[in-house]
Every structure is written in structure tokens, then in C-alpha cells.
Short mmCIF file of C-alpha atoms and ligand atoms in Angstrom, two decimals:
data_model
loop_
_atom_site.label_atom_id
_atom_site.label_comp_id
_atom_site.label_asym_id
_atom_site.label_seq_id
_atom_site.Cartn_x
_atom_site.Cartn_y
_atom_site.Cartn_z
CA MET A 1 -51.23 42.01 -50.04
CA ARG A 2 -54.70 42.75 -51.42
CA LEU A 3 -57.15 41.13 -49.79
CA THR A 4 -61.00 42.00 -48.81
CA TYR A 5 -62.69 41.87 -45.01
CA ASN A 6 -65.19 39.66 -47.31
CA GLU A 7 -63.08 37.92 -48.74
CA ILE A 8 -61.30 36.90 -45.64
CA ALA A 9 -64.43 36.57 -43.95
CA ALA A 10 -65.57 33.72 -46.65
CA ARG A 11 -62.25 31.76 -45.75
CA LEU A 12 -63.02 31.77 -41.99
CA GLY A 13 -66.61 31.17 -42.88
CA LEU A 14 -67.71 34.67 -41.28
CA SER A 15 -70.14 36.91 -42.39
CA ALA A 16 -69.83 39.77 -44.44
CA LEU A 17 -69.46 43.14 -44.61
CA GLU A 18 -72.07 45.44 -46.82
CA SER A 19 -69.70 47.13 -47.57
CA ASP A 20 -66.50 45.49 -48.94
CA ILE A 21 -62.96 47.03 -47.05
CA ALA A 22 -60.01 46.83 -49.03
CA LEU A 23 -57.20 44.84 -46.67
CA THR A 24 -53.43 45.04 -47.79
CA ALA A 25 -51.56 44.91 -44.34
CA THR A 26 -51.12 42.41 -41.71
CA VAL A 27 -49.72 44.28 -38.14
CA THR A 28 -49.55 42.94 -35.04
CA ASP A 29 -47.80 45.68 -33.15
CA SER A 30 -50.91 48.89 -32.64
CA ARG A 31 -47.93 51.21 -34.13
CA GLU A 32 -47.83 50.23 -36.84
CA ALA A 33 -51.44 50.41 -37.55
CA ALA A 34 -52.12 52.56 -40.44
CA PRO A 35 -55.07 52.35 -43.40
CA GLY A 36 -55.50 49.38 -44.98
CA ALA A 37 -53.77 47.48 -41.62
CA LEU A 38 -55.63 44.18 -40.22
CA PHE A 39 -55.30 44.27 -36.98
CA VAL A 40 -54.70 40.75 -35.58
CA CYS A 41 -54.42 40.46 -31.67
CA ILE A 42 -51.81 37.77 -30.70
CA PRO A 43 -52.68 37.39 -27.23
CA GLY A 44 -48.98 36.78 -25.83
CA SER A 45 -47.83 36.33 -22.36
CA ARG A 46 -47.19 39.31 -20.54
CA VAL A 47 -49.38 41.56 -22.75
CA ASP A 48 -52.64 40.66 -24.58
CA GLY A 49 -52.97 42.19 -28.51
CA HIS A 50 -56.88 42.73 -27.61
CA ASP A 51 -55.82 45.67 -25.47
CA PHE A 52 -54.70 47.20 -27.64
CA VAL A 53 -57.56 48.01 -30.23
CA PRO A 54 -58.76 51.18 -29.73
CA ALA A 55 -54.84 52.53 -30.17
CA ALA A 56 -54.66 50.78 -33.36
CA VAL A 57 -58.19 51.91 -34.05
CA GLU A 58 -56.63 55.40 -33.21
CA LEU A 59 -53.81 54.94 -36.54
CA GLY A 60 -56.80 54.34 -38.90
CA ALA A 61 -56.08 50.20 -38.82
CA SER A 62 -59.32 49.12 -41.30
CA ALA A 63 -60.43 45.57 -39.54
CA VAL A 64 -59.57 44.23 -36.29
CA LEU A 65 -58.33 39.95 -36.14
CA ALA A 66 -59.98 39.13 -32.34
CA SER A 67 -60.68 35.67 -30.59
CA ARG A 68 -64.14 37.88 -28.44
CA ALA A 69 -66.07 40.48 -29.56
CA LEU A 70 -65.01 42.82 -29.05
CA PRO A 71 -68.13 45.87 -29.15
CA GLY A 72 -67.38 49.79 -29.94
CA ALA A 73 -64.26 49.05 -31.71
CA GLY A 74 -65.21 51.42 -34.36
CA VAL A 75 -63.85 49.13 -36.98
CA PRO A 76 -65.25 45.45 -38.27
CA VAL A 77 -64.13 43.00 -36.33
CA LEU A 78 -63.55 38.65 -37.29
CA VAL A 79 -63.56 36.66 -34.34
CA VAL A 80 -62.51 33.60 -34.94
CA GLU A 81 -61.12 31.17 -32.08
CA ASP A 82 -57.38 31.40 -32.53
CA THR A 83 -55.85 34.49 -34.22
CA ILE A 84 -52.55 32.63 -34.77
CA LYS A 85 -55.15 30.35 -36.62
CA ALA A 86 -56.39 33.00 -38.22
CA LEU A 87 -53.64 34.43 -39.74
CA GLY A 88 -51.86 31.47 -41.20
CA SER A 89 -55.58 30.91 -42.58
CA ILE A 90 -55.21 33.80 -44.41
CA ALA A 91 -51.44 33.57 -45.60
CA ALA A 92 -53.04 30.52 -47.13
CA MET A 93 -55.37 32.50 -48.83
CA TRP A 94 -52.99 35.11 -50.48
CA ARG A 95 -50.49 32.19 -51.22
CA ASP A 96 -53.44 30.39 -53.89
CA LYS A 97 -53.48 33.97 -55.59
CA THR A 98 -49.51 34.27 -56.63
CA THR A 99 -47.84 32.19 -59.20
CA ALA A 100 -44.60 33.39 -56.78
CA ARG A 101 -42.46 29.79 -56.74
CA VAL A 102 -42.55 28.89 -53.04
CA VAL A 103 -38.84 28.08 -51.29
CA GLY A 104 -39.88 26.89 -47.81
CA VAL A 105 -36.72 26.11 -45.99
CA THR A 106 -35.85 24.79 -42.53
CA GLY A 107 -32.80 22.64 -41.06
CA THR A 108 -31.24 23.14 -37.59
CA ALA A 109 -28.48 24.98 -38.44
CA GLY A 110 -28.33 28.02 -41.23
CA LYS A 111 -31.72 27.81 -41.89
CA THR A 112 -31.63 31.80 -41.81
CA THR A 113 -27.85 32.24 -43.58
CA LEU A 114 -30.02 29.66 -46.19
CA LYS A 115 -32.70 31.67 -47.12
CA GLU A 116 -30.79 35.00 -46.84
CA VAL A 117 -28.75 34.27 -49.85
CA LEU A 118 -30.73 31.93 -51.88
CA ALA A 119 -32.71 35.04 -51.81
CA GLN A 120 -30.25 37.04 -52.48
CA VAL A 121 -28.82 34.24 -56.10
CA LEU A 122 -32.75 33.83 -57.32
CA SER A 123 -32.71 37.99 -56.98
CA VAL A 124 -30.90 37.49 -60.48
CA ARG A 125 -33.43 35.91 -62.11
CA GLY A 126 -36.42 37.28 -60.79
CA LYS A 127 -38.61 39.38 -57.86
CA THR A 128 -37.93 37.61 -55.31
CA ALA A 129 -39.47 38.10 -51.83
CA LYS A 130 -38.51 36.18 -48.06
CA ASN A 131 -39.27 36.32 -44.58
CA ALA A 132 -37.96 39.77 -43.18
CA LEU A 133 -34.47 38.82 -40.51
CA ASN A 134 -35.13 35.42 -38.25
CA ASN A 135 -39.80 35.69 -38.75
CA ASN A 136 -39.37 31.48 -39.28
CA ASN A 137 -42.61 30.27 -36.34
CA GLN A 138 -46.90 30.73 -37.13
CA ILE A 139 -46.74 34.38 -36.80
CA GLY A 140 -44.25 36.23 -38.51
CA MET A 141 -44.64 33.69 -42.12
CA PRO A 142 -47.91 34.33 -42.55
CA ARG A 143 -46.61 38.10 -42.06
CA ALA A 144 -44.21 38.12 -44.38
CA MET A 145 -46.25 36.15 -47.43
CA LEU A 146 -48.48 38.28 -46.45
CA ALA A 147 -46.22 41.39 -46.89
CA THR A 148 -45.06 40.05 -50.40
CA ASP A 149 -47.33 42.36 -53.25
CA GLY A 150 -47.85 38.78 -54.42
CA ASP A 151 -46.70 39.16 -57.65
CA GLU A 152 -43.04 37.84 -57.30
CA ASP A 153 -41.74 35.28 -59.50
CA PHE A 154 -40.32 33.73 -55.72
CA TRP A 155 -40.66 33.37 -52.98
CA VAL A 156 -37.87 31.87 -50.28
CA MET A 157 -39.75 31.36 -46.45
CA GLU A 158 -37.77 29.98 -43.68
CA ALA A 159 -39.67 27.42 -41.26
CA GLY A 160 -39.01 27.81 -37.51
CA ILE A 161 -39.85 25.05 -34.98
CA SER A 162 -40.38 24.78 -31.26
CA HIS A 163 -43.09 22.05 -30.75
CA GLU A 164 -45.06 19.27 -31.58
CA GLY A 165 -47.62 20.23 -34.44
CA ASP A 166 -45.37 23.52 -35.20
CA MET A 167 -43.81 22.31 -38.59
CA GLU A 168 -47.33 20.60 -40.38
CA GLU A 169 -48.78 24.01 -40.39
CA LEU A 170 -46.02 26.29 -41.12
CA SER A 171 -46.03 23.82 -44.14
CA SER A 172 -50.01 23.93 -44.74
CA VAL A 173 -49.97 27.47 -44.51
CA MET A 174 -46.94 27.99 -47.44
CA ARG A 175 -47.38 24.94 -48.89
CA PRO A 176 -43.78 24.86 -50.53
CA ASP A 177 -43.31 24.29 -54.62
CA ILE A 178 -39.74 23.06 -53.24
CA GLY A 179 -39.75 21.94 -49.06
CA LEU A 180 -35.99 22.38 -48.56
CA ILE A 181 -34.05 20.68 -46.03
CA LEU A 182 -30.85 21.84 -45.12
CA ASN A 183 -29.86 19.83 -42.00
CA VAL A 184 -30.46 18.27 -38.78
CA GLY A 185 -29.20 17.49 -34.99
CA ALA A 186 -29.78 18.74 -32.18
CA GLY A 187 -31.54 22.39 -31.69
CA HIS A 188 -34.94 23.50 -29.90
CA THR A 189 -35.23 19.96 -28.67
CA GLU A 190 -36.95 21.14 -25.43
CA GLY A 191 -40.46 21.15 -26.56
CA LEU A 192 -40.59 18.53 -29.26
CA GLY A 193 -41.83 15.61 -27.69
CA SER A 194 -40.19 12.03 -28.20
CA LYS A 195 -40.30 12.02 -31.86
CA GLY A 196 -36.68 12.68 -33.46
CA VAL A 197 -35.61 16.35 -35.27
CA ALA A 198 -35.86 13.95 -38.20
CA TRP A 199 -39.79 13.71 -37.58
CA HIS A 200 -40.43 17.10 -36.83
CA LYS A 201 -39.17 18.71 -39.94
CA SER A 202 -39.46 16.05 -42.62
CA ARG A 203 -43.35 17.66 -41.49
CA LEU A 204 -41.91 20.12 -44.53
CA LEU A 205 -42.43 17.54 -47.02
CA THR A 206 -46.55 16.73 -46.47
CA ASN A 207 -48.02 19.59 -47.38
CA LEU A 208 -46.47 20.74 -50.92
CA ALA A 209 -47.72 22.27 -53.60
CA PRO A 210 -49.17 19.71 -56.61
CA LYS A 211 -46.23 18.60 -58.56
CA GLY A 212 -44.19 20.17 -55.39
CA ILE A 213 -40.95 18.02 -54.56
CA GLY A 214 -38.07 18.03 -51.71
CA LEU A 215 -34.83 19.30 -51.83
CA VAL A 216 -32.55 17.04 -49.26
CA CYS A 217 -29.19 17.27 -47.55
CA ALA A 218 -28.67 13.09 -47.86
CA ASP A 219 -25.62 13.50 -45.11
CA TYR A 220 -28.28 12.82 -42.86
CA PRO A 221 -29.58 8.86 -42.89
CA GLU A 222 -32.19 9.44 -40.65
CA LEU A 223 -33.40 12.77 -42.33
CA VAL A 224 -33.43 10.96 -45.71
CA ARG A 225 -34.99 8.10 -43.89
CA GLU A 226 -38.29 10.55 -42.63
CA ALA A 227 -38.41 12.13 -45.53
CA ARG A 228 -38.75 8.66 -47.72
CA ALA A 229 -41.42 7.75 -46.03
CA THR A 230 -43.68 11.07 -46.38
CA GLY A 231 -43.98 9.54 -49.73
CA ALA A 232 -42.69 12.80 -51.82
CA GLU A 233 -41.39 13.12 -54.72
CA LEU A 234 -37.44 13.59 -53.26
CA HIS A 235 -34.11 15.57 -54.34
CA PHE A 236 -31.12 15.34 -52.85
CA PHE A 237 -27.84 17.45 -52.05
CA SER A 238 -24.74 16.02 -50.69
CA ALA A 239 -20.89 18.25 -49.08
CA THR A 240 -19.71 14.66 -48.02
CA GLY A 241 -19.08 13.81 -52.05
CA ARG A 242 -22.27 10.48 -51.44
CA ALA A 243 -23.64 10.03 -54.98
CA VAL A 244 -26.66 12.08 -55.42
CA ASP A 245 -27.51 14.83 -58.08
CA TYR A 246 -26.57 18.13 -56.34
CA ARG A 247 -22.77 18.13 -54.56
CA ALA A 248 -20.35 20.35 -53.40
CA SER A 249 -17.37 20.38 -52.20
CA TYR A 250 -15.20 23.32 -50.74
CA ALA A 251 -12.05 24.66 -52.19
CA GLY A 252 -10.00 26.84 -49.91
CA PRO A 253 -9.74 30.37 -49.85
CA ALA A 254 -11.69 31.96 -52.84
CA PRO A 255 -8.82 33.57 -55.12
CA ALA A 256 -7.90 37.04 -53.69
CA GLN A 257 -9.04 38.92 -57.35
CA ALA A 258 -12.59 36.43 -57.99
CA ASP A 259 -14.39 38.50 -56.99
CA GLY A 260 -13.04 41.95 -57.08
CA ARG A 261 -12.43 41.81 -53.29
CA ASP A 262 -9.06 42.77 -51.90
CA ASP A 263 -9.29 41.77 -48.27
CA ALA A 264 -5.30 40.59 -48.66
CA ALA A 265 -4.00 44.38 -48.65
CA THR A 266 -5.46 44.92 -44.99
CA GLY A 267 -5.18 41.53 -43.99
CA ILE A 268 -2.87 39.90 -41.34
CA ASP A 269 -2.45 36.57 -43.86
CA ALA A 270 -2.63 36.63 -47.12
CA PRO A 271 -4.42 35.34 -48.75
CA ASP A 272 -6.64 35.50 -46.33
CA ASP A 273 -10.25 35.76 -48.10
CA ARG A 274 -13.82 35.95 -45.90
CA ARG A 275 -14.57 33.98 -48.77
CA GLY A 276 -14.98 30.22 -49.10
CA LEU A 277 -14.69 28.33 -53.56
CA TYR A 278 -16.38 25.25 -53.60
CA HIS A 279 -16.02 22.97 -56.44
CA LEU A 280 -20.00 21.99 -57.34
CA TRP A 281 -21.53 18.86 -59.32
CA LEU A 282 -25.13 20.21 -60.61
CA ASP A 283 -27.23 17.56 -61.90
CA GLY A 284 -24.38 15.85 -64.49
CA SER A 285 -22.39 19.66 -64.95
CA ARG A 286 -18.90 21.11 -62.84
CA CYS A 287 -18.80 24.18 -61.88
CA ASP A 288 -16.46 26.64 -59.34
CA VAL A 289 -18.14 29.14 -58.02
CA THR A 290 -16.84 31.24 -54.71
CA ALA A 291 -19.41 31.92 -51.26
CA PRO A 292 -19.62 34.64 -48.76
CA PHE A 293 -18.38 30.87 -46.35
CA ARG A 294 -15.48 30.09 -45.17
CA GLY A 295 -14.97 25.84 -44.63
CA GLU A 296 -16.70 22.59 -44.98
CA TYR A 297 -19.39 24.23 -43.39
CA GLY A 298 -20.42 26.44 -46.14
CA ALA A 299 -20.55 23.47 -48.64
CA GLU A 300 -23.58 22.02 -47.36
CA ASN A 301 -25.39 25.72 -47.68
CA VAL A 302 -23.36 26.45 -51.18
CA ILE A 303 -25.55 23.36 -52.63
CA ALA A 304 -28.73 23.48 -51.50
CA VAL A 305 -29.54 26.77 -52.39
CA ALA A 306 -27.16 26.15 -55.46
CA ALA A 307 -29.99 22.72 -56.34
CA ALA A 308 -32.94 25.27 -55.19
CA ALA A 309 -31.90 27.57 -57.98
CA HIS A 310 -31.31 24.59 -60.65
CA LEU A 311 -34.34 23.46 -59.82
CA LEU A 312 -36.11 26.15 -60.97
CA GLY A 313 -34.28 26.72 -63.94
CA LEU A 314 -31.28 29.46 -63.15
CA SER A 315 -28.78 28.82 -65.17
CA ASN A 316 -25.24 27.66 -63.68
CA ALA A 317 -23.82 31.52 -65.09
CA GLU A 318 -26.66 33.28 -62.93
CA ILE A 319 -25.85 30.52 -59.67
CA ALA A 320 -22.09 31.98 -60.01
CA GLN A 321 -23.44 35.22 -60.01
CA GLY A 322 -24.98 35.09 -57.23
CA LEU A 323 -23.35 33.32 -54.75
CA ALA A 324 -20.45 35.86 -55.48
CA GLN A 325 -22.59 38.78 -54.80
CA SER A 326 -24.07 37.14 -52.14
CA GLU A 327 -23.57 38.89 -47.96
CA LEU A 328 -24.31 36.40 -44.85
CA PRO A 329 -26.71 37.59 -42.30
CA VAL A 330 -25.02 39.85 -39.40
CA GLN A 331 -24.59 38.01 -36.21
CA ARG A 332 -23.48 34.62 -38.66
CA PHE A 333 -20.36 34.13 -39.33
CA ASN A 334 -19.71 37.55 -39.03
CA GLN A 335 -16.03 38.34 -39.93
CA THR A 336 -13.73 41.21 -38.83
CA ARG A 337 -9.91 42.35 -38.15
CA VAL A 338 -9.47 44.21 -35.20
CA GLY A 339 -5.44 44.73 -35.04
CA LYS A 340 -4.11 41.16 -34.73
CA TRP A 341 -7.04 39.43 -34.29
CA LEU A 342 -9.48 37.92 -36.50
CA LEU A 343 -13.09 38.39 -34.41
CA ILE A 344 -15.71 36.13 -35.67
CA ASP A 345 -19.28 36.85 -34.73
CA ASP A 346 -21.20 34.32 -34.46
CA THR A 347 -23.52 36.35 -31.72
CA TYR A 348 -27.24 35.45 -32.87
CA ASN A 349 -27.39 32.11 -32.04
CA ALA A 350 -25.68 28.64 -30.63
CA ASN A 351 -27.00 24.76 -30.95
CA PRO A 352 -25.10 21.59 -31.18
CA LEU A 353 -24.38 20.98 -34.49
CA SER A 354 -24.04 25.05 -35.24
CA MET A 355 -21.66 25.57 -32.29
CA ARG A 356 -19.75 22.32 -33.51
CA ARG A 357 -18.83 23.52 -37.53
CA MET A 358 -18.76 26.71 -36.14
CA LEU A 359 -15.91 25.96 -33.71
CA ASP A 360 -14.02 23.81 -36.40
CA ALA A 361 -14.54 26.69 -39.14
CA ALA A 362 -12.67 29.43 -36.81
CA ALA A 363 -10.19 26.55 -35.84
CA GLU A 364 -9.07 26.34 -39.81
CA ARG A 365 -8.76 30.17 -39.97
CA ALA A 366 -6.69 30.36 -37.00
CA ALA A 367 -4.09 27.79 -38.72
CA GLY A 368 -2.27 27.67 -35.53
CA ARG A 369 -2.10 31.17 -35.09
CA LEU A 370 -4.04 32.20 -31.32
CA PHE A 371 -7.58 30.67 -31.76
CA VAL A 372 -9.86 32.55 -28.44
CA SER A 373 -13.46 30.74 -28.01
CA VAL A 374 -15.54 33.17 -26.38
CA LEU A 375 -19.34 31.20 -25.99
CA GLY A 376 -22.17 31.33 -24.81
CA GLU A 377 -24.74 28.42 -23.35
CA MET A 378 -26.92 26.75 -26.05
CA LEU A 379 -30.26 26.94 -24.63
CA GLU A 380 -33.32 24.88 -25.24
CA LEU A 381 -31.53 21.41 -25.23
CA GLY A 382 -34.73 20.01 -22.53
CA PRO A 383 -32.88 16.83 -20.38
CA GLN A 384 -30.05 16.42 -22.85
CA ALA A 385 -28.18 20.34 -21.79
CA ALA A 386 -25.85 18.52 -19.92
CA ALA A 387 -24.59 15.96 -21.79
CA GLU A 388 -24.22 18.49 -24.52
CA HIS A 389 -22.28 20.57 -22.92
CA GLU A 390 -19.60 18.14 -21.55
CA ALA A 391 -19.72 16.92 -25.38
CA LEU A 392 -19.18 20.16 -27.12
CA GLY A 393 -16.06 20.82 -24.47
CA LYS A 394 -14.32 17.32 -24.72
CA HIS A 395 -14.94 19.05 -28.79
CA LEU A 396 -13.56 22.24 -27.78
CA ALA A 397 -10.48 20.30 -26.81
CA GLU A 398 -9.89 18.91 -29.27
CA LEU A 399 -9.03 22.19 -31.56
CA LYS A 400 -6.68 22.76 -29.27
CA PRO A 401 -7.64 26.36 -27.92
CA SER A 402 -5.31 28.77 -26.56
CA ALA A 403 -8.23 29.92 -23.90
CA VAL A 404 -11.78 29.72 -23.63
CA PHE A 405 -13.91 32.20 -22.35
CA TRP A 406 -17.43 31.01 -21.45
CA LYS A 407 -20.91 32.50 -20.13
CA GLY A 408 -23.88 31.49 -19.23
CA GLY A 409 -24.86 27.96 -17.32
CA HIS A 410 -23.26 25.42 -17.93
CA GLY A 411 -20.16 25.90 -17.68
CA GLU A 412 -19.63 23.22 -15.44
CA ASN A 413 -20.21 20.70 -18.17
CA ILE A 414 -17.75 22.19 -20.53
CA ARG A 415 -14.95 23.08 -18.02
CA ALA A 416 -15.47 19.01 -17.68
CA GLY A 417 -15.40 18.42 -20.83
CA LEU A 418 -12.69 20.79 -21.35
CA THR A 419 -11.47 18.51 -18.86
CA CYS A 420 -11.15 15.71 -20.13
CA GLY A 421 -10.50 15.68 -23.90
CA GLY A 422 -6.97 17.25 -21.72
CA TYR A 423 -6.97 20.78 -22.09
CA THR A 424 -5.16 23.23 -19.16
CA GLY A 425 -5.14 26.86 -21.26
CA PRO A 426 -6.74 29.74 -19.22
CA TRP A 427 -10.43 29.80 -19.17
CA PHE A 428 -12.94 33.18 -17.68
CA GLU A 429 -16.06 32.64 -16.54
CA VAL A 430 -17.41 35.71 -16.91
CA TYR A 431 -20.56 36.86 -17.19
CA ASP A 432 -21.25 40.49 -18.40
CA ALA A 433 -18.98 42.69 -21.19
CA ALA A 434 -17.01 44.75 -18.38
CA ALA A 435 -15.83 41.37 -17.20
CA PHE A 436 -14.80 39.75 -20.25
CA ALA A 437 -13.01 43.24 -21.09
CA ALA A 438 -10.70 43.23 -18.06
CA ALA A 439 -10.35 39.12 -18.98
CA TRP A 440 -9.40 40.18 -22.23
CA ALA A 441 -6.86 42.43 -21.27
CA GLU A 442 -5.24 40.51 -18.93
CA LEU A 443 -4.42 37.81 -20.86
CA THR A 444 -3.15 39.61 -23.46
CA HIS A 445 -1.42 41.31 -20.99
CA THR A 446 0.22 37.75 -20.00
CA ALA A 447 -0.08 35.13 -22.33
CA PHE A 448 -0.85 36.54 -25.05
CA ALA A 449 1.69 39.61 -24.45
CA GLU A 450 4.84 38.51 -27.23
CA ASN A 451 1.98 37.38 -29.88
CA LYS A 452 2.91 38.64 -33.13
CA THR A 453 0.94 36.74 -35.65
CA GLY A 454 -2.29 37.03 -34.44
CA GLY A 455 -5.78 35.16 -34.67
CA VAL A 456 -8.57 33.99 -34.47
CA ALA A 457 -11.39 34.39 -32.19
CA LEU A 458 -15.13 33.31 -32.71
CA PHE A 459 -18.02 34.82 -30.52
CA LYS A 460 -20.24 32.39 -30.28
CA GLY A 461 -24.11 31.89 -27.57
CA SER A 462 -27.29 31.31 -27.96
CA ARG A 463 -29.41 34.55 -28.27
CA GLY A 464 -30.37 34.94 -24.72
CA ASN A 465 -26.64 35.05 -23.45
CA ARG A 466 -26.03 37.69 -25.98
CA LEU A 467 -22.34 37.67 -26.67
CA GLU A 468 -22.88 40.03 -29.15
CA CYS A 469 -22.58 42.77 -25.68
CA LEU A 470 -18.93 40.84 -25.38
CA PHE A 471 -18.39 41.32 -29.37
CA GLN A 472 -18.53 44.86 -29.19
CA THR A 473 -16.58 45.86 -25.77
CA LEU A 474 -13.36 45.13 -28.70
CA THR A 475 -14.82 46.51 -31.77
CA GLU A 476 -16.46 49.13 -30.13
CA PRO A 477 -14.54 50.18 -27.01
CA GLU A 478 -15.07 53.12 -25.56
P1 ATP B 501 -32.64 29.45 -35.67
O1 ATP B 501 -32.96 28.66 -34.93
O2 ATP B 501 -32.21 31.15 -34.78
O3 ATP B 501 -33.48 30.01 -36.72
P2 ATP B 501 -31.21 29.12 -37.82
O4 ATP B 501 -30.96 28.19 -38.60
O5 ATP B 501 -31.92 30.66 -39.32
O6 ATP B 501 -31.16 29.09 -36.46
P3 ATP B 501 -28.87 30.64 -38.67
O7 ATP B 501 -29.27 31.65 -38.07
O8 ATP B 501 -28.73 30.87 -39.64
O9 ATP B 501 -29.74 29.24 -38.12
O10 ATP B 501 -27.57 30.34 -38.36
C1 ATP B 501 -27.41 30.44 -36.61
C2 ATP B 501 -25.90 29.64 -36.77
O11 ATP B 501 -25.67 28.45 -37.50
C3 ATP B 501 -25.14 30.41 -37.18
O12 ATP B 501 -23.62 30.15 -36.60
C4 ATP B 501 -24.89 30.36 -38.26
O13 ATP B 501 -22.95 30.84 -38.70
C5 ATP B 501 -24.60 28.51 -38.42
N1 ATP B 501 -24.73 27.73 -39.61
C6 ATP B 501 -24.52 28.06 -41.17
N2 ATP B 501 -25.24 27.04 -41.98
C7 ATP B 501 -24.57 26.25 -41.11
C8 ATP B 501 -24.35 24.58 -41.49
N3 ATP B 501 -24.81 24.00 -42.64
N4 ATP B 501 -24.38 23.49 -40.86
C9 ATP B 501 -24.37 24.25 -39.26
N5 ATP B 501 -24.22 25.78 -38.88
C10 ATP B 501 -24.40 26.24 -39.76
MG1 MG B 502 -33.42 30.80 -38.09
#
């Protein structure tokens, strides 16, 4: 960013300095402070950023944004009622100055995945900025906007919500040219109150830029209804064959040579690539693309990316090139081979929508070989948690897993669902990585001892369960 103290003060209704200061970055962690930085004091539940002002100033921070006066801070202090809201206002001011086309991305499952792949595709055409990692809330997203140079062609910004009112705030900060809603389902429902997820996600469309449009998945009737109710101009995409402008379908594994990769050489069941082939219809024209997804669920992501890129003026060839080159973010359906096993690291997070779809995709990858699910609890579901876990168990039973591992609470609900679905196979409740490693070793020496054809194991659970610790016992054994 390139803003000055006085520009920011004017925006926040505060008084100006006699000699203005150039500000080039925002920091919330005092250890990252440096000359040119605006240190933003965030009052956290464990620590209060205000306590770290001396440390930030020591490292050269040029100014401070605080919610109380800080006499003796040693640098100018912008005092506001709510520093997080003020950070949003500053980001909104920076957004006004950029000529980048802004794509706001939301949905229940796959936002980060979509954001990362879309940014890689748009980079084929022009300079593209995005929020790093999963920085999608009222602190992370404005900071991501303020971390841009401002001369980009495109910004892709993920917006994630946990509470009522969150999306309204995020959309008013980014004012997207394209508000892209990937999907809706139960997720982060604990703090969202009585209005449905589709209503909350659709708030992305209530603060579009002038001539901004909504780009919405047509496969969720409630989402379509809520998006229409905002009055925004809408375009639709579908991964289930609905008659809309942008459509995609999954056509199986990518042809071995299509993208220059040859996983078959190291694989156990050639052709067996990590990438899929998708048929697309983009506003009347047909094209085939390869993309870093394996399974039906990927069609939703691929068409969302392609539709946004198409609306931003990329050609079909650019879209195909970008998708062919793109990679998934870490811990999202990352496929690794270890011996006879294809291990799928999907340990970043979990909710009912992503659990079901990733289990379906993994079971399809197993294609009749062993299929093991190593799952963790789905958090933040509020009162629906027990029922959602039981429903997941039933769904999993239909996929006929060879063994099920479980970490975290609600094990009894999953088990009830599995039993109800007719599952009678091995069940292990594990509390830590050592217990998992021991149970896995036992299984491979007993039930799976005769296994010649290998299999697929999916590792997935909510962030709080840290399923990556279990995954690592197989990929990085001591
Ligand atoms: P968070 O709410 O944690 O920010 P997110 O919406 O950003 O999550 P990702 O981190 O991209 O989502 O992915 C979370 C899970 O959703 C992963 O298991 C990922 O593979 C899965 N996923 C990706 N795309 C889809 C999709 N279209 N439908 C369902 N699940 C998906
Ligand atoms: Mg995310």
C-alpha cells in the first residue's frame, strides 16, 4: 500500500499531522514492525495488541492505530472506537485507488482452493494479488488488500464468515467487481443465527462495485433465491448440467500426457494421475481442460474459476493453460504415494459438505481397492453437530470403507451412523499420532496383511483436530 497518515486520518475523521507520514504496510504482530508500518492494535482474547506498542515502535513502526489514547507512544496514534472496523475503512480507501478488477470469493467448502486456482489462472493474463493462506476474516482480508502494490490487474479475495454481519462488513470493504459464491451447506453455522447460510453468503452481493456482478452456482436453489433477492445482476454456473451460461462435467483422469506429467510411471494403477479432465461450456463455446482435481466435486471449482476468468476477458486457451498449470493449496486433497497406498492429505478443515464430497472422491480413487478413512470431528456446527455426524457415518457406510479411524468428539454419533448404514468393519478411535500409528500397524499386519493391490486412505478433519499429525506418521515415519 501507499497511503499517508493524513489520508487515513481524513477517512477516519481524525485530525491531520503538520508533517505527513508515508505508510506502506499494516502490521498486527509487533515483531513484524518496521519503518513505514502502521501498527494496528487488535484486542485479542488472550493478548491485547495495545500492550505491544512499545515493541512495535522500537522496531520502527511509523504510526499506530489504537482504540485508546497512548500518551508517550513516541509516534502518532490514530485513535478510533474499533480498530478492526477502521482497518476495513483503510482497506476500502486503498481499494478505491486501485484499478484492479476485484473478485470476492465465498462459499461453504473450497473457498481457499478456488481462490488459489483462480489466482493462478488470472496470472496467465495479468498481475494478480490474493490473500495469503486462509486470511479471510475482517483482519486478514483487509490486510491482504493493503499488502497489494495497487497496480495489479486482478485481486482475488477470499471472504470467510463465522458471525452474523461478517459478510456485510467484508463486502463493504472489498466491493467486488465479481462476487463469486461457490456453494452452500452446513459450515461455521454455530455463530450464524437463524438466517440460512445462503442468506449470509449472499451478503457478498450487497456491496458490489458499480457495474459489479454476482457469479453464483445454480446448483443450490436456496442460494439462487437469496442471490436473486439482493437485486444484483447475476451470472450462473453449474456442475450438474443445469441450463445456464457456464457448465462443467467431470470426464475422469487427465490423459497421461496432457500436461506433461507422468505419474503412471511411479503409480500402482496406471493411468492414475492426480489431475482430472473436465468438459466445459463457456457462454456457448465448448472446451476441455485438465485441472488439479480428481472427482465430480472439482467440476464446481473448475467452472467457477473458468466463468470468472471468462467474465474478466480471458480466452478459452488462457483458461485451459492456467488450469493445466495450477496446483491445489497444501492440505486440500493432496495426493501422495507411499508404498502401495495413495494417501490423501485433506487435513486443513472439514464440514459436512466437504467431508461428503472428499469421501466420495477418495472412494472413487480407491476404485474397489482398500479404502480407509482417517477422520476427525467436524467442529463449529452448534446444535446440529450430533445429527450431522450421524448422517456422515451413514454416508460413509454406503461407500463401504475397509476401515475407519476417528479422532475427536462425536465418535459415538459417527459409529451410530456407520452401524445404521450396515458397516461392520474395523473401527479405531485414536487420541494421538502414536495411537494411530500403532493401530495402522496392527491393521496392516492383520486385516490388510494379504493386500496386494494397495488402496487409498483419506485424512480429513476440522483444523482443531490436527489430522496432519496422523498423516505425517505414514509419510514421515521416524
Ligand atoms: P475455510 O472455511 O476453512 O476457509 P474453505 O472454504 O476455504 O475453508 P478449502 O480450505 O479450500 O475451503 O477446502 C476445505 C475442504 O473443502 C477441503 O477438503 C477441500 O478439498 C474441500 N473442497 C474444495 N472444493 C470443494 C467443493 N467444491 N465442494 C466441497 N468441498 C470442496
Ligand atoms: Mg479458506
